[in-house]
Amino acid sequence: MANFGNPAYGAAMGNAGGMMLIAAAGVGLAEALGDGIAAAARARYEQRYDDALLAASDHAAQMESMARTAMQLLAELEIENERLRAACRQRQEVIDVLKARRT
């Protein structure tokens, strides 16, 4: 055996358990850091999603308000249009009466 009596081999074998423990702790730390980074990225994504959803809801509320205002204005314009049509009919009736008197 080439390792028989070799002090470096003995020291390495004596420290093998400790080195495995350190290696396992390093792997665990790396996984924990990776999980932390992933959790932070997920939290940022969820915050951006919530912000976008709130902005979309606000925009929808504004559009609803504008639509209601537009409908009110349209109703007012329809009333005004009916008044103008009635005035035009009356005017035409007067014109027709005046034409009839001429002939």
Short mmCIF file of N, CA and C in Angstrom, two decimals:
data_model
loop_
_atom_site.label_atom_id
_atom_site.label_comp_id
_atom_site.label_asym_id
_atom_site.label_seq_id
_atom_site.Cartn_x
_atom_site.Cartn_y
_atom_site.Cartn_z
N MET A 1 0.83 -1.18 0.00
CA MET A 1 0.00 0.00 0.00
C MET A 1 0.87 1.24 0.00
N ALA A 2 0.54 2.09 -0.94
CA ALA A 2 1.37 3.28 -1.09
C ALA A 2 1.06 4.31 -0.02
N ASN A 3 -0.16 4.25 0.57
CA ASN A 3 -0.56 5.25 1.54
C ASN A 3 -0.23 4.86 2.97
N PHE A 4 0.32 3.67 3.15
CA PHE A 4 0.61 3.21 4.49
C PHE A 4 1.69 4.06 5.13
N GLY A 5 1.32 4.69 6.23
CA GLY A 5 2.28 5.48 6.97
C GLY A 5 2.47 6.89 6.41
N ASN A 6 1.76 7.25 5.38
CA ASN A 6 1.88 8.59 4.79
C ASN A 6 1.13 9.58 5.67
N PRO A 7 1.80 10.57 6.27
CA PRO A 7 1.12 11.49 7.17
C PRO A 7 0.11 12.39 6.45
N ALA A 8 0.34 12.74 5.20
CA ALA A 8 -0.60 13.58 4.46
C ALA A 8 -1.90 12.83 4.23
N TYR A 9 -1.77 11.53 3.91
CA TYR A 9 -2.97 10.71 3.69
C TYR A 9 -3.76 10.57 4.99
N GLY A 10 -3.09 10.38 6.05
CA GLY A 10 -3.75 10.26 7.35
C GLY A 10 -4.47 11.55 7.73
N ALA A 11 -3.83 12.67 7.47
CA ALA A 11 -4.45 13.96 7.78
C ALA A 11 -5.67 14.18 6.89
N ALA A 12 -5.55 13.82 5.60
CA ALA A 12 -6.67 13.99 4.69
C ALA A 12 -7.83 13.12 5.10
N MET A 13 -7.57 11.90 5.48
CA MET A 13 -8.65 11.00 5.90
C MET A 13 -9.26 11.45 7.23
N GLY A 14 -8.46 12.02 8.08
CA GLY A 14 -8.97 12.52 9.35
C GLY A 14 -9.86 13.74 9.15
N ASN A 15 -9.55 14.53 8.16
CA ASN A 15 -10.33 15.74 7.88
C ASN A 15 -11.46 15.51 6.87
N ALA A 16 -11.59 14.31 6.33
CA ALA A 16 -12.57 14.03 5.28
C ALA A 16 -13.99 14.33 5.76
N GLY A 17 -14.30 13.94 6.97
CA GLY A 17 -15.64 14.20 7.50
C GLY A 17 -15.92 15.69 7.60
N GLY A 18 -14.97 16.44 8.09
CA GLY A 18 -15.13 17.89 8.20
C GLY A 18 -15.25 18.55 6.84
N MET A 19 -14.46 18.08 5.87
CA MET A 19 -14.53 18.65 4.53
C MET A 19 -15.88 18.34 3.89
N MET A 20 -16.40 17.15 4.12
CA MET A 20 -17.72 16.81 3.58
C MET A 20 -18.80 17.70 4.21
N LEU A 21 -18.66 17.95 5.49
CA LEU A 21 -19.61 18.82 6.18
C LEU A 21 -19.54 20.24 5.62
N ILE A 22 -18.34 20.74 5.41
CA ILE A 22 -18.17 22.08 4.84
C ILE A 22 -18.74 22.13 3.42
N ALA A 23 -18.49 21.08 2.63
CA ALA A 23 -19.01 21.03 1.26
C ALA A 23 -20.54 21.01 1.27
N ALA A 24 -21.11 20.21 2.15
CA ALA A 24 -22.58 20.15 2.24
C ALA A 24 -23.14 21.49 2.68
N ALA A 25 -22.47 22.16 3.61
CA ALA A 25 -22.94 23.48 4.06
C ALA A 25 -22.84 24.48 2.92
N GLY A 26 -21.79 24.40 2.11
CA GLY A 26 -21.64 25.28 0.95
C GLY A 26 -22.76 25.07 -0.06
N VAL A 27 -23.10 23.81 -0.31
CA VAL A 27 -24.18 23.50 -1.24
C VAL A 27 -25.51 24.02 -0.68
N GLY A 28 -25.72 23.81 0.61
CA GLY A 28 -26.95 24.30 1.25
C GLY A 28 -27.04 25.82 1.18
N LEU A 29 -25.93 26.49 1.41
CA LEU A 29 -25.90 27.95 1.35
C LEU A 29 -26.20 28.44 -0.07
N ALA A 30 -25.61 27.75 -1.05
CA ALA A 30 -25.85 28.13 -2.45
C ALA A 30 -27.33 27.95 -2.80
N GLU A 31 -27.91 26.84 -2.35
CA GLU A 31 -29.34 26.61 -2.61
C GLU A 31 -30.20 27.66 -1.92
N ALA A 32 -29.86 28.01 -0.70
CA ALA A 32 -30.62 29.02 0.05
C ALA A 32 -30.52 30.38 -0.64
N LEU A 33 -29.33 30.72 -1.12
CA LEU A 33 -29.17 31.99 -1.85
C LEU A 33 -29.99 31.98 -3.13
N GLY A 34 -29.95 30.87 -3.84
CA GLY A 34 -30.74 30.74 -5.06
C GLY A 34 -32.23 30.85 -4.78
N ASP A 35 -32.69 30.21 -3.71
CA ASP A 35 -34.10 30.30 -3.33
C ASP A 35 -34.47 31.74 -2.95
N GLY A 36 -33.57 32.41 -2.25
CA GLY A 36 -33.82 33.80 -1.86
C GLY A 36 -33.92 34.72 -3.07
N ILE A 37 -33.02 34.51 -4.03
CA ILE A 37 -33.05 35.32 -5.25
C ILE A 37 -34.33 35.04 -6.03
N ALA A 38 -34.72 33.78 -6.12
CA ALA A 38 -35.96 33.42 -6.83
C ALA A 38 -37.17 34.02 -6.13
N ALA A 39 -37.18 33.99 -4.81
CA ALA A 39 -38.31 34.57 -4.06
C ALA A 39 -38.38 36.08 -4.26
N ALA A 40 -37.23 36.73 -4.30
CA ALA A 40 -37.21 38.18 -4.53
C ALA A 40 -37.71 38.51 -5.94
N ALA A 41 -37.29 37.70 -6.92
CA ALA A 41 -37.76 37.92 -8.30
C ALA A 41 -39.26 37.70 -8.39
N ARG A 42 -39.76 36.68 -7.71
CA ARG A 42 -41.20 36.41 -7.71
C ARG A 42 -41.97 37.56 -7.05
N ALA A 43 -41.44 38.10 -5.97
CA ALA A 43 -42.09 39.22 -5.28
C ALA A 43 -42.13 40.45 -6.19
N ARG A 44 -41.02 40.71 -6.91
CA ARG A 44 -41.01 41.84 -7.85
C ARG A 44 -42.02 41.63 -8.97
N TYR A 45 -42.09 40.40 -9.48
CA TYR A 45 -43.06 40.09 -10.54
C TYR A 45 -44.49 40.31 -10.04
N GLU A 46 -44.79 39.83 -8.85
CA GLU A 46 -46.14 39.98 -8.30
C GLU A 46 -46.47 41.45 -8.05
N GLN A 47 -45.49 42.23 -7.62
CA GLN A 47 -45.73 43.65 -7.41
C GLN A 47 -46.02 44.36 -8.73
N ARG A 48 -45.23 44.03 -9.76
CA ARG A 48 -45.49 44.63 -11.09
C ARG A 48 -46.86 44.21 -11.61
N TYR A 49 -47.24 42.96 -11.39
CA TYR A 49 -48.56 42.48 -11.82
C TYR A 49 -49.66 43.23 -11.09
N ASP A 50 -49.51 43.38 -9.78
CA ASP A 50 -50.51 44.12 -8.99
C ASP A 50 -50.61 45.57 -9.45
N ASP A 51 -49.47 46.19 -9.73
CA ASP A 51 -49.47 47.58 -10.21
C ASP A 51 -50.17 47.69 -11.56
N ALA A 52 -49.89 46.75 -12.46
CA ALA A 52 -50.53 46.77 -13.78
C ALA A 52 -52.03 46.54 -13.66
N LEU A 53 -52.43 45.64 -12.77
CA LEU A 53 -53.85 45.37 -12.57
C LEU A 53 -54.56 46.60 -12.01
N LEU A 54 -53.93 47.27 -11.07
CA LEU A 54 -54.51 48.49 -10.50
C LEU A 54 -54.63 49.58 -11.56
N ALA A 55 -53.60 49.73 -12.39
CA ALA A 55 -53.64 50.74 -13.45
C ALA A 55 -54.74 50.41 -14.45
N ALA A 56 -54.90 49.13 -14.79
CA ALA A 56 -55.96 48.73 -15.72
C ALA A 56 -57.34 48.99 -15.12
N SER A 57 -57.50 48.72 -13.84
CA SER A 57 -58.78 48.97 -13.18
C SER A 57 -59.10 50.46 -13.15
N ASP A 58 -58.10 51.28 -12.85
CA ASP A 58 -58.29 52.73 -12.86
C ASP A 58 -58.66 53.23 -14.26
N HIS A 59 -57.98 52.69 -15.26
CA HIS A 59 -58.25 53.08 -16.64
C HIS A 59 -59.68 52.69 -17.03
N ALA A 60 -60.10 51.50 -16.63
CA ALA A 60 -61.47 51.05 -16.93
C ALA A 60 -62.50 51.96 -16.26
N ALA A 61 -62.22 52.37 -15.03
CA ALA A 61 -63.14 53.28 -14.33
C ALA A 61 -63.21 54.62 -15.06
N GLN A 62 -62.07 55.11 -15.53
CA GLN A 62 -62.06 56.37 -16.28
C GLN A 62 -62.84 56.24 -17.58
N MET A 63 -62.66 55.11 -18.26
CA MET A 63 -63.37 54.88 -19.53
C MET A 63 -64.88 54.78 -19.28
N GLU A 64 -65.27 54.16 -18.18
CA GLU A 64 -66.69 54.07 -17.85
C GLU A 64 -67.26 55.46 -17.60
N SER A 65 -66.53 56.29 -16.88
CA SER A 65 -66.98 57.65 -16.61
C SER A 65 -67.11 58.44 -17.91
N MET A 66 -66.12 58.29 -18.80
CA MET A 66 -66.19 58.98 -20.09
C MET A 66 -67.37 58.48 -20.92
N ALA A 67 -67.64 57.19 -20.88
CA ALA A 67 -68.76 56.64 -21.64
C ALA A 67 -70.08 57.17 -21.11
N ARG A 68 -70.20 57.26 -19.80
CA ARG A 68 -71.43 57.81 -19.21
C ARG A 68 -71.62 59.27 -19.62
N THR A 69 -70.54 60.04 -19.58
CA THR A 69 -70.62 61.45 -19.99
C THR A 69 -70.99 61.55 -21.46
N ALA A 70 -70.40 60.71 -22.29
CA ALA A 70 -70.71 60.72 -23.72
C ALA A 70 -72.17 60.38 -23.96
N MET A 71 -72.70 59.42 -23.21
CA MET A 71 -74.11 59.06 -23.37
C MET A 71 -75.01 60.22 -22.96
N GLN A 72 -74.67 60.93 -21.91
CA GLN A 72 -75.46 62.09 -21.50
C GLN A 72 -75.42 63.18 -22.57
N LEU A 73 -74.24 63.43 -23.12
CA LEU A 73 -74.12 64.44 -24.18
C LEU A 73 -74.90 64.01 -25.43
N LEU A 74 -74.85 62.75 -25.75
CA LEU A 74 -75.59 62.24 -26.90
C LEU A 74 -77.09 62.42 -26.70
N ALA A 75 -77.58 62.14 -25.50
CA ALA A 75 -79.01 62.34 -25.21
C ALA A 75 -79.38 63.81 -25.37
N GLU A 76 -78.53 64.70 -24.89
CA GLU A 76 -78.79 66.13 -25.04
C GLU A 76 -78.79 66.54 -26.51
N LEU A 77 -77.87 66.00 -27.29
CA LEU A 77 -77.81 66.31 -28.71
C LEU A 77 -79.03 65.77 -29.46
N GLU A 78 -79.50 64.60 -29.06
CA GLU A 78 -80.71 64.05 -29.69
C GLU A 78 -81.92 64.93 -29.40
N ILE A 79 -82.02 65.45 -28.18
CA ILE A 79 -83.12 66.36 -27.84
C ILE A 79 -83.01 67.64 -28.68
N GLU A 80 -81.80 68.19 -28.78
CA GLU A 80 -81.59 69.40 -29.57
C GLU A 80 -81.90 69.14 -31.04
N ASN A 81 -81.51 68.00 -31.54
CA ASN A 81 -81.78 67.62 -32.93
C ASN A 81 -83.29 67.55 -33.17
N GLU A 82 -84.02 66.98 -32.25
CA GLU A 82 -85.48 66.90 -32.40
C GLU A 82 -86.10 68.30 -32.40
N ARG A 83 -85.60 69.19 -31.56
CA ARG A 83 -86.09 70.58 -31.55
C ARG A 83 -85.83 71.27 -32.89
N LEU A 84 -84.63 71.07 -33.42
CA LEU A 84 -84.29 71.67 -34.71
C LEU A 84 -85.14 71.11 -35.84
N ARG A 85 -85.39 69.81 -35.80
CA ARG A 85 -86.25 69.20 -36.82
C ARG A 85 -87.66 69.78 -36.74
N ALA A 86 -88.16 69.94 -35.52
CA ALA A 86 -89.50 70.52 -35.36
C ALA A 86 -89.53 71.95 -35.88
N ALA A 87 -88.49 72.72 -35.59
CA ALA A 87 -88.43 74.11 -36.09
C ALA A 87 -88.37 74.13 -37.60
N CYS A 88 -87.61 73.22 -38.20
CA CYS A 88 -87.51 73.16 -39.66
C CYS A 88 -88.86 72.77 -40.27
N ARG A 89 -89.56 71.83 -39.63
CA ARG A 89 -90.89 71.45 -40.13
C ARG A 89 -91.84 72.64 -40.09
N GLN A 90 -91.82 73.37 -38.96
CA GLN A 90 -92.70 74.54 -38.84
C GLN A 90 -92.36 75.60 -39.89
N ARG A 91 -91.07 75.80 -40.09
CA ARG A 91 -90.64 76.78 -41.08
C ARG A 91 -91.11 76.37 -42.47
N GLN A 92 -90.93 75.09 -42.77
CA GLN A 92 -91.36 74.61 -44.08
C GLN A 92 -92.87 74.73 -44.25
N GLU A 93 -93.60 74.48 -43.16
CA GLU A 93 -95.05 74.64 -43.22
C GLU A 93 -95.42 76.10 -43.52
N VAL A 94 -94.73 77.03 -42.89
CA VAL A 94 -94.98 78.46 -43.14
C VAL A 94 -94.64 78.79 -44.59
N ILE A 95 -93.52 78.27 -45.07
CA ILE A 95 -93.13 78.51 -46.47
C ILE A 95 -94.19 77.95 -47.41
N ASP A 96 -94.67 76.75 -47.11
CA ASP A 96 -95.69 76.14 -47.96
C ASP A 96 -96.98 76.95 -47.95
N VAL A 97 -97.36 77.46 -46.78
CA VAL A 97 -98.57 78.28 -46.68
C VAL A 97 -98.40 79.56 -47.49
N LEU A 98 -97.25 80.21 -47.35
CA LEU A 98 -97.00 81.45 -48.11
C LEU A 98 -96.98 81.19 -49.61
N LYS A 99 -96.43 80.08 -50.05
CA LYS A 99 -96.42 79.73 -51.46
C LYS A 99 -97.84 79.49 -51.95
N ALA A 100 -98.63 78.85 -51.11
CA ALA A 100 -100.01 78.54 -51.50
C ALA A 100 -100.82 79.82 -51.67
N ARG A 101 -100.57 80.84 -50.86
CA ARG A 101 -101.28 82.11 -50.95
C ARG A 101 -100.93 82.85 -52.23
N ARG A 102 -99.71 82.70 -52.68
CA ARG A 102 -99.25 83.39 -53.89
C ARG A 102 -99.98 82.90 -55.13
N THR A 103 -100.20 81.65 -55.15
CA THR A 103 -100.78 81.10 -56.38
C THR A 103 -102.27 81.14 -56.42
#
